[in-house]
Coordinates of C-alpha atoms in Angstrom, one line a residue:
Chain E
M1 CA 0.0 0.0 0.0
S2 CA 2.7 2.5 1.0
A3 CA 4.8 1.4 -2.0
L4 CA 1.9 2.3 -4.3
L5 CA 1.5 5.6 -2.6
F6 CA 5.2 6.3 -3.0
L7 CA 5.0 5.4 -6.6
L8 CA 2.0 7.7 -7.2
A9 CA 3.8 10.6 -5.4
A10 CA 6.9 10.0 -7.6
V11 CA 4.8 10.1 -10.8
A12 CA 3.1 13.3 -9.6
V13 CA 6.4 15.0 -8.9
L14 CA 7.7 13.9 -12.3
A15 CA 4.6 15.2 -14.1
V16 CA 4.8 18.6 -12.4
W17 CA 8.5 18.8 -13.3
A18 CA 7.8 17.9 -16.9
V19 CA 5.0 20.5 -17.2
A20 CA 7.2 23.2 -15.7
I21 CA 10.0 22.5 -18.2
Y22 CA 7.5 22.2 -21.2
N23 CA 6.0 25.6 -20.2
G24 CA 9.5 27.1 -19.9
L25 CA 10.3 26.0 -23.4
I26 CA 7.1 27.4 -24.8
G27 CA 7.7 30.6 -23.1
L28 CA 11.2 30.9 -24.5
R29 CA 9.9 30.0 -28.0
N30 CA 7.4 32.8 -27.8
R31 CA 10.0 35.2 -26.6
C32 CA 12.1 34.4 -29.7
E33 CA 9.1 35.1 -31.9
N34 CA 8.5 38.4 -30.0
A35 CA 12.1 39.4 -30.3
W36 CA 12.1 38.7 -34.0
S37 CA 9.0 40.8 -34.6
Q38 CA 10.7 43.6 -32.6
V39 CA 13.4 43.6 -35.4
D40 CA 10.6 44.0 -38.0
V41 CA 9.0 46.8 -36.1
Q42 CA 12.3 48.8 -36.2
L43 CA 13.0 47.9 -39.8
K44 CA 9.6 49.2 -40.8
R45 CA 10.2 52.4 -38.8
R46 CA 13.3 53.0 -40.8
Y47 CA 11.6 52.4 -44.1
D48 CA 8.9 54.9 -43.1
L49 CA 11.6 57.5 -42.3
I50 CA 13.4 57.3 -45.6
P51 CA 10.8 59.0 -47.9
N52 CA 10.6 62.0 -45.5
L53 CA 14.4 62.3 -45.5
V54 CA 14.6 62.1 -49.3
E55 CA 12.0 64.8 -49.6
T56 CA 13.8 67.1 -47.2
V57 CA 17.1 66.7 -48.9
K58 CA 15.4 67.2 -52.3
G59 CA 14.2 70.6 -51.2
Y60 CA 17.8 71.8 -50.9
A61 CA 19.7 69.6 -53.4
K62 CA 17.5 69.1 -56.4
H63 CA 20.3 68.0 -58.8
E64 CA 21.5 65.0 -56.9
R65 CA 18.8 62.8 -58.6
E66 CA 21.1 59.8 -58.8
V67 CA 21.5 59.5 -55.1
F68 CA 17.8 59.8 -54.4
E69 CA 17.1 57.0 -56.9
K70 CA 19.6 54.8 -55.4
V71 CA 18.1 55.2 -51.9
T72 CA 14.6 54.7 -53.1
Q73 CA 15.5 51.6 -55.1
A74 CA 17.4 50.1 -52.2
R75 CA 14.5 50.8 -49.9
T76 CA 12.1 49.1 -52.2
A77 CA 14.4 46.1 -52.6
A78 CA 14.7 45.8 -48.8
I79 CA 10.9 45.9 -48.3
N80 CA 10.2 43.3 -51.0
A81 CA 13.0 40.9 -50.0
A82 CA 11.6 37.4 -49.9
N83 CA 14.0 35.8 -47.3
V84 CA 16.3 36.8 -44.5
K85 CA 19.4 36.5 -46.6
D86 CA 18.1 38.7 -49.4
Q87 CA 16.9 41.2 -46.9
G88 CA 20.4 41.3 -45.3
L89 CA 21.9 42.2 -48.6
A90 CA 19.3 44.8 -49.5
E91 CA 19.7 46.3 -46.1
N92 CA 23.4 46.7 -46.6
Q93 CA 22.8 48.4 -50.0
L94 CA 20.4 50.7 -48.3
A95 CA 22.9 51.6 -45.6
G96 CA 25.4 52.4 -48.3
A97 CA 22.9 54.5 -50.3
L98 CA 22.0 56.4 -47.1
K99 CA 25.6 57.1 -46.4
S100 CA 26.1 58.7 -49.8
L101 CA 22.9 60.7 -49.2
F102 CA 24.3 62.2 -46.0
A103 CA 27.6 62.8 -47.8
V104 CA 25.7 64.8 -50.4
A105 CA 24.0 66.8 -47.6
E106 CA 27.4 67.8 -46.3
A107 CA 27.8 70.1 -49.3
Y108 CA 24.7 72.1 -48.4
P109 CA 25.1 74.3 -45.3
D110 CA 21.5 75.4 -45.3
L111 CA 20.3 71.8 -45.3
K112 CA 22.7 70.9 -42.5
A113 CA 21.1 73.7 -40.4
N114 CA 17.6 72.6 -41.2
Q115 CA 15.8 71.5 -38.0
N116 CA 13.7 68.9 -39.8
F117 CA 16.8 67.4 -41.4
L118 CA 18.7 67.2 -38.1
M119 CA 15.7 65.5 -36.5
L120 CA 15.4 63.0 -39.3
Q121 CA 19.2 62.3 -39.1
E122 CA 19.0 61.7 -35.4
E123 CA 15.9 59.5 -35.9
L124 CA 17.6 57.4 -38.5
A125 CA 20.7 57.0 -36.4
G126 CA 18.5 56.1 -33.4
T127 CA 16.5 53.6 -35.4
E128 CA 19.6 52.0 -36.8
G129 CA 20.9 51.5 -33.2
K130 CA 17.5 50.0 -32.3
I131 CA 17.7 47.5 -35.2
A132 CA 21.1 46.4 -34.1
Y133 CA 19.9 46.0 -30.5
A134 CA 16.8 44.2 -31.5
R135 CA 18.9 41.7 -33.5
Q136 CA 21.2 41.3 -30.5
F137 CA 18.3 40.7 -28.2
Y138 CA 16.9 38.2 -30.7
N139 CA 20.2 36.3 -30.7
D140 CA 20.4 36.4 -26.9
T141 CA 16.9 34.9 -26.6
V142 CA 17.7 32.3 -29.3
M143 CA 20.8 31.3 -27.3
K144 CA 18.7 30.8 -24.1
F145 CA 16.1 28.8 -26.1
N146 CA 18.6 26.5 -27.8
Q147 CA 20.6 26.0 -24.6
K148 CA 17.5 24.9 -22.8
Q149 CA 16.8 22.4 -25.5
Q150 CA 20.4 21.0 -25.3
I151 CA 21.2 20.8 -21.6
F152 CA 20.2 18.0 -19.4
P153 CA 17.5 17.3 -18.2
S154 CA 15.3 19.7 -20.2
N155 CA 16.7 18.1 -23.4
I156 CA 14.5 15.1 -22.7
I157 CA 11.3 17.1 -22.7
A158 CA 12.5 19.1 -25.7
G159 CA 13.2 15.8 -27.6
M160 CA 9.9 14.3 -26.6
F161 CA 7.9 17.3 -28.0
R162 CA 10.2 17.8 -30.9
F163 CA 11.3 21.3 -30.3
Q164 CA 13.4 22.7 -33.1
L165 CA 16.6 24.7 -32.6
R166 CA 16.3 28.2 -33.9
E167 CA 18.8 29.9 -36.2
Y168 CA 20.8 32.9 -35.1
F169 CA 20.6 36.1 -37.1
E170 CA 23.9 36.6 -38.9
L171 CA 25.1 38.3 -42.0
E172 CA 26.1 35.3 -44.2
E173 CA 27.8 36.9 -47.1
P174 CA 31.4 37.8 -46.3
A175 CA 31.0 41.0 -48.3
A176 CA 28.1 42.1 -46.2
K177 CA 30.3 42.1 -43.1
E178 CA 32.7 44.7 -44.5
P179 CA 31.9 48.4 -44.3
V180 CA 30.5 49.8 -47.5
K181 CA 32.9 51.9 -49.6
V182 CA 31.3 55.1 -50.9
Q183 CA 32.9 56.5 -54.0
F184 CA 32.3 59.7 -55.8
Chain R
M1 CA 22.2 37.4 -12.3
Y2 CA 18.9 35.8 -11.1
E3 CA 20.6 35.3 -7.8
Q4 CA 21.3 39.0 -7.7
I5 CA 17.6 39.8 -8.5
A6 CA 16.4 37.5 -5.8
R7 CA 18.8 39.0 -3.3
N8 CA 17.7 42.5 -4.1
K9 CA 14.1 41.6 -3.8
R10 CA 14.7 39.9 -0.4
R11 CA 16.6 42.9 0.9
S12 CA 13.9 45.3 -0.3
A13 CA 11.3 43.2 1.6
L14 CA 13.6 43.3 4.7
I15 CA 13.9 47.1 4.6
F16 CA 10.2 47.4 4.0
A17 CA 9.3 45.2 7.0
F18 CA 11.8 46.9 9.2
F19 CA 10.5 50.3 8.2
L20 CA 6.9 49.3 8.8
L21 CA 7.7 48.0 12.3
L22 CA 9.9 50.9 13.2
I23 CA 7.4 53.5 12.1
F24 CA 4.7 51.7 14.0
F25 CA 6.9 51.6 17.1
L26 CA 7.9 55.2 16.8
A27 CA 4.4 56.4 16.3
A28 CA 3.1 54.2 19.2
A29 CA 5.8 55.6 21.5
F30 CA 4.9 59.1 20.4
G31 CA 1.2 58.5 21.1
E32 CA 2.0 56.9 24.5
L33 CA 4.2 59.8 25.5
T34 CA 1.7 62.5 24.5
G35 CA -1.0 60.6 26.4
M36 CA -3.2 59.4 23.5
G37 CA -3.7 55.9 25.0
T38 CA -5.3 53.2 22.8
G39 CA -6.2 55.8 20.2
G40 CA -2.5 56.2 19.9
L41 CA -2.1 52.6 18.6
V42 CA -4.7 53.1 15.9
F43 CA -3.0 56.4 15.0
A44 CA 0.4 54.6 14.9
A45 CA -0.9 51.8 12.6
L46 CA -2.4 54.4 10.3
I47 CA 0.8 56.4 10.1
A48 CA 2.9 53.3 9.6
G49 CA 0.6 51.9 6.9
G50 CA 0.3 55.3 5.1
L51 CA 4.0 56.0 5.1
S52 CA 5.0 52.5 4.0
F53 CA 2.5 52.7 1.2
L54 CA 3.8 56.1 0.2
S55 CA 7.4 55.1 0.2
Y56 CA 6.9 51.9 -1.7
W57 CA 4.6 53.3 -4.5
K58 CA 5.8 56.8 -4.6
S59 CA 9.4 56.5 -3.8
D60 CA 10.5 57.2 -7.4
A61 CA 8.4 60.3 -7.5
I62 CA 9.9 61.5 -4.2
V63 CA 13.4 60.9 -5.4
L64 CA 12.7 62.7 -8.7
A65 CA 11.2 65.6 -6.9
I66 CA 14.2 65.9 -4.5
S67 CA 16.5 65.9 -7.5
R68 CA 14.4 68.5 -9.4
A69 CA 14.0 66.2 -12.4
K70 CA 11.4 66.9 -15.1
P71 CA 9.7 64.4 -17.4
V72 CA 10.7 65.0 -21.0
T73 CA 9.1 63.9 -24.3
K74 CA 10.7 62.4 -27.4
E75 CA 10.3 65.7 -29.3
E76 CA 12.3 67.6 -26.7
Y77 CA 15.2 65.1 -26.4
P78 CA 15.2 62.7 -29.4
F79 CA 18.8 61.8 -28.8
L80 CA 18.1 60.6 -25.2
D81 CA 14.8 59.0 -26.1
N82 CA 16.3 56.9 -29.0
V83 CA 19.2 55.7 -26.9
V84 CA 17.0 54.7 -24.0
E85 CA 14.6 52.9 -26.2
G86 CA 17.4 51.1 -28.0
L87 CA 18.9 49.8 -24.8
A88 CA 15.5 48.8 -23.4
I89 CA 15.2 46.6 -26.5
A90 CA 18.7 45.2 -25.9
A91 CA 17.9 44.4 -22.3
G92 CA 14.4 43.1 -23.0
V93 CA 12.7 45.4 -20.5
P94 CA 9.8 47.9 -21.1
K95 CA 11.1 51.3 -22.0
P96 CA 11.7 53.4 -18.9
R97 CA 10.4 57.0 -18.8
C98 CA 13.0 59.7 -19.4
Y99 CA 13.6 62.6 -17.0
V100 CA 16.1 65.4 -17.2
I101 CA 17.8 67.5 -14.5
D102 CA 18.7 71.0 -15.7
D103 CA 22.3 71.1 -14.5
T104 CA 25.6 71.3 -16.4
A105 CA 27.3 68.7 -14.3
P106 CA 27.2 65.4 -16.2
N107 CA 25.6 62.6 -14.2
A108 CA 22.7 60.1 -14.4
F109 CA 20.6 57.8 -12.2
A110 CA 17.7 55.3 -12.4
T111 CA 14.8 54.8 -10.1
G112 CA 11.5 53.0 -9.8
R113 CA 10.1 49.9 -8.1
D114 CA 10.4 47.4 -10.9
P115 CA 11.3 47.4 -14.6
A116 CA 7.7 48.2 -15.6
H117 CA 7.7 51.4 -13.5
S118 CA 11.2 52.7 -14.0
V119 CA 12.7 56.0 -14.8
I120 CA 16.1 57.0 -16.3
C121 CA 17.2 60.5 -15.3
V122 CA 20.1 62.3 -16.8
T123 CA 21.4 65.9 -16.5
T124 CA 21.4 68.3 -19.5
G125 CA 25.2 68.4 -19.0
L126 CA 25.5 64.7 -19.7
L127 CA 23.5 65.2 -23.0
Q128 CA 25.8 68.0 -24.1
K129 CA 29.1 66.4 -23.2
M130 CA 28.6 62.8 -24.3
N131 CA 28.6 61.4 -27.8
R132 CA 26.3 58.5 -28.8
V133 CA 28.5 55.6 -27.7
E134 CA 29.2 57.3 -24.4
L135 CA 25.6 58.0 -23.7
E136 CA 24.7 54.5 -24.7
G137 CA 27.3 53.2 -22.1
V138 CA 25.8 55.4 -19.3
V139 CA 22.2 54.4 -20.2
A140 CA 23.2 50.8 -20.4
H141 CA 24.6 51.0 -16.9
E142 CA 21.3 52.4 -15.6
M143 CA 19.4 49.8 -17.6
S144 CA 21.3 47.1 -15.8
H145 CA 20.4 48.6 -12.4
I146 CA 16.7 48.5 -13.5
K147 CA 16.9 44.9 -14.8
N148 CA 18.7 43.7 -11.6
F149 CA 16.1 45.4 -9.3
D150 CA 18.9 47.5 -7.8
V151 CA 16.6 50.5 -8.3
R152 CA 13.9 49.1 -6.0
L153 CA 16.3 48.5 -3.2
Q154 CA 18.2 51.8 -3.6
T155 CA 15.1 53.9 -4.0
L156 CA 13.4 52.3 -1.0
A157 CA 16.6 52.9 1.0
V158 CA 16.8 56.5 0.2
V159 CA 13.2 57.3 1.0
M160 CA 12.7 55.0 4.0
V161 CA 15.9 55.9 5.8
G162 CA 15.2 59.5 5.0
I163 CA 11.8 59.3 6.6
I164 CA 13.1 57.5 9.7
A165 CA 15.8 60.1 10.1
L166 CA 13.2 62.9 9.7
L167 CA 10.8 61.3 12.2
S168 CA 13.4 60.5 14.8
D169 CA 14.6 64.1 14.6
W170 CA 11.0 65.3 15.0
I171 CA 10.3 63.1 18.0
M172 CA 13.5 64.0 19.7
R173 CA 12.7 67.6 19.3
S174 CA 9.1 67.3 20.5
L175 CA 10.2 65.3 23.5
W176 CA 12.9 67.8 24.4
W177 CA 10.5 70.8 24.3
G178 CA 7.6 68.8 25.8
G179 CA 9.9 67.7 28.7
R180 CA 11.0 71.2 29.3
G181 CA 7.4 72.5 29.3
R182 CA 6.3 70.0 31.8
R183 CA 9.3 70.6 34.0
S184 CA 8.5 74.3 34.3
S185 CA 4.8 73.8 35.1
R186 CA 5.0 70.9 37.4
S187 CA 8.4 70.6 39.0
G188 CA 7.6 67.1 40.5
K189 CA 7.6 65.6 37.0
S190 CA 11.1 66.5 36.0
G191 CA 12.5 63.1 36.8
N192 CA 9.9 61.6 34.4
A193 CA 10.9 63.8 31.5
G194 CA 14.5 62.9 32.1
S195 CA 13.9 59.2 32.0
I196 CA 11.9 59.6 28.8
L197 CA 14.9 61.3 27.2
L198 CA 17.1 58.5 28.4
V199 CA 14.8 55.9 26.9
V200 CA 14.8 57.7 23.5
G201 CA 18.6 58.0 23.7
I202 CA 18.9 54.2 24.2
F203 CA 16.4 53.6 21.5
F204 CA 18.5 55.5 18.9
A205 CA 21.7 54.0 20.2
I206 CA 20.2 50.6 19.3
F207 CA 18.6 51.5 16.0
G208 CA 21.3 53.9 14.7
P209 CA 23.7 51.0 13.7
I210 CA 20.8 49.0 12.2
I211 CA 19.8 51.9 10.0
A212 CA 23.3 52.4 8.9
H213 CA 23.5 48.7 8.1
L214 CA 20.4 48.9 6.0
L215 CA 21.9 51.7 4.0
R216 CA 25.0 49.6 3.5
L217 CA 22.9 46.7 2.1
A218 CA 21.7 49.1 -0.6
V219 CA 25.0 50.6 -1.5
S220 CA 27.4 47.8 -2.1
R221 CA 30.3 48.7 -4.3
R222 CA 30.1 45.3 -6.1
R223 CA 26.8 46.5 -7.4
E224 CA 28.5 49.2 -9.5
F225 CA 31.0 46.9 -11.0
L226 CA 28.3 44.4 -11.8
A227 CA 26.2 47.1 -13.5
D228 CA 29.3 48.2 -15.5
A229 CA 29.9 44.6 -16.6
S230 CA 26.2 44.2 -17.6
A231 CA 26.3 47.5 -19.5
A232 CA 29.3 46.2 -21.5
M233 CA 27.2 43.1 -22.2
L234 CA 24.3 45.2 -23.5
T235 CA 26.3 47.6 -25.7
R236 CA 29.0 45.1 -26.6
Y237 CA 31.4 48.0 -26.5
P238 CA 33.1 48.6 -23.1
P239 CA 35.2 51.6 -24.2
G240 CA 32.0 53.7 -24.6
L241 CA 31.2 53.5 -20.9
A242 CA 34.9 53.8 -19.9
S243 CA 35.2 57.0 -21.8
A244 CA 31.9 58.3 -20.3
L245 CA 33.1 57.5 -16.8
R246 CA 36.3 59.3 -17.4
K247 CA 34.6 62.4 -18.7
I248 CA 32.1 62.4 -15.8
A249 CA 34.9 62.0 -13.2
E250 CA 37.1 64.7 -14.8
D251 CA 34.3 67.2 -14.6
K252 CA 34.9 69.1 -11.4
E253 CA 31.5 70.7 -11.1
P254 CA 29.3 69.3 -8.3
L255 CA 25.6 68.5 -9.0
E256 CA 23.5 70.9 -7.0
A257 CA 20.4 68.7 -6.9
A258 CA 22.2 65.8 -5.3
N259 CA 22.6 65.3 -1.5
K260 CA 24.0 62.7 0.8
A261 CA 20.8 60.6 0.7
T262 CA 20.5 60.4 -3.1
A263 CA 24.2 60.4 -3.9
H264 CA 24.4 56.6 -4.1
L265 CA 21.8 56.5 -6.9
Y266 CA 24.1 58.2 -9.4
I267 CA 26.5 56.5 -11.8
V268 CA 29.4 58.5 -10.4
N269 CA 29.4 60.2 -7.0
P270 CA 27.9 63.6 -7.7
L271 CA 29.2 65.3 -4.5
K272 CA 32.8 65.3 -5.6
D273 CA 34.3 66.5 -2.3
L274 CA 35.8 63.2 -1.2
K275 CA 38.5 64.8 0.9
G276 CA 37.5 64.1 4.6
A277 CA 37.9 60.7 6.3
V278 CA 34.2 60.6 7.1
N279 CA 33.2 61.1 3.5
R280 CA 35.5 58.4 2.3
L281 CA 34.0 56.1 4.9
F282 CA 30.5 56.7 3.5
S283 CA 31.8 56.7 -0.1
T284 CA 29.2 54.8 -2.1
H285 CA 31.1 54.3 -5.3
P286 CA 34.3 52.4 -6.1
P287 CA 37.0 54.7 -7.5
V288 CA 36.4 55.5 -11.1
E289 CA 39.9 54.5 -12.1
E290 CA 39.2 50.9 -10.9
R291 CA 36.0 50.8 -12.8
I292 CA 37.6 52.0 -16.0
A293 CA 40.5 49.5 -15.6
A294 CA 37.9 46.7 -15.2
L295 CA 36.1 47.9 -18.4
E296 CA 39.3 48.1 -20.3
K297 CA 40.2 44.5 -19.4
M298 CA 37.0 43.1 -21.0

């Protein structure tokens, strides 16, 4: 009788433990999703800022059409990118195009003193920082999630319910890791 | 990390419980001495409950008011707002509210009772003198204090120890004058007033060291090193914070809105005058050179 009770108690403890680990894994998976959508939020914010910026610069520097086109094209390419890898490349082109846009702005003192332009510049720098931090946080969260799937004893539960390891965000192309060269 | 959070929460609860008891005791003693009888106990309980409630839920507002900090919007300070939001994302905490102190001495602190109700406060001098990576380092340091629940412990310590000091001062004074009044009117009671003063003296002799110990719980030097290390983890760029610390330390101007009670909240001691032996004894921050050296080794 007491042996049966003991067995029941052991099973109950095991069940509670398994539920706790399972819930922990689900929580981490959702946090990964959330962290990834944070990146998208910031990327979208940047795409929204760019047309305003281009318009402001156009008001002072009408003749730099080539630069404006480059920025607009890179933005469209980045928005329409089908997968993460393409997006990474398009993002990089966009960053390069924006750099040349700001280089152009250097030649127009009136523009550099424009309050609206200064605000957009700060906004863009801030958003770029946030994109980087959002990606970093995504990778931190993925590391926690993957680690929980791999270490004992939570790996047993993860294996039973077929949790998948998540991929880190990284820039795959070696060229994308190098700073963009701007030539005039 | 989680251990640190648990310890901070435990210590906050300890300070809170101690504060509640002490206020109750002080108020009850006050009621007894002024002859309020059982009504005095109810009065004591009300005061203890009210003050504890106030100092737990409003401590951040009290600290901000003492420091003459004003809430600011994104439109007024886009630079600060963007940096704070970026690091909140990196730390995975809700974005703290931004406050600014109008003072040219560069410094910063964080307050609040938990990450969802937190505030990062910087001086206008900090915003003028720091570049982006330096400001990111400073904000990351404060963000680590928020994430670790250091802010709850430190803010509670400031407000509760402050209230206790204020109340004990008030009671001592009222006893002193009350005793003198009674002595002059009824000369036979003078022995009674003297013994009351003696009791109060013993009371503070006992509780003085305990209060000092509570403050020490909140202001450990390890906490600052830990926040520096976590800040480096958040920005992945230790030189930013190192350079910011150097700039803040080299600035010789004292921060006017800071005082002895709030000094330990700031990223670098805002009082600057660390000459006397007493000041060094109560020094709340490890030397900036040591912190910079630790950051440069990362």
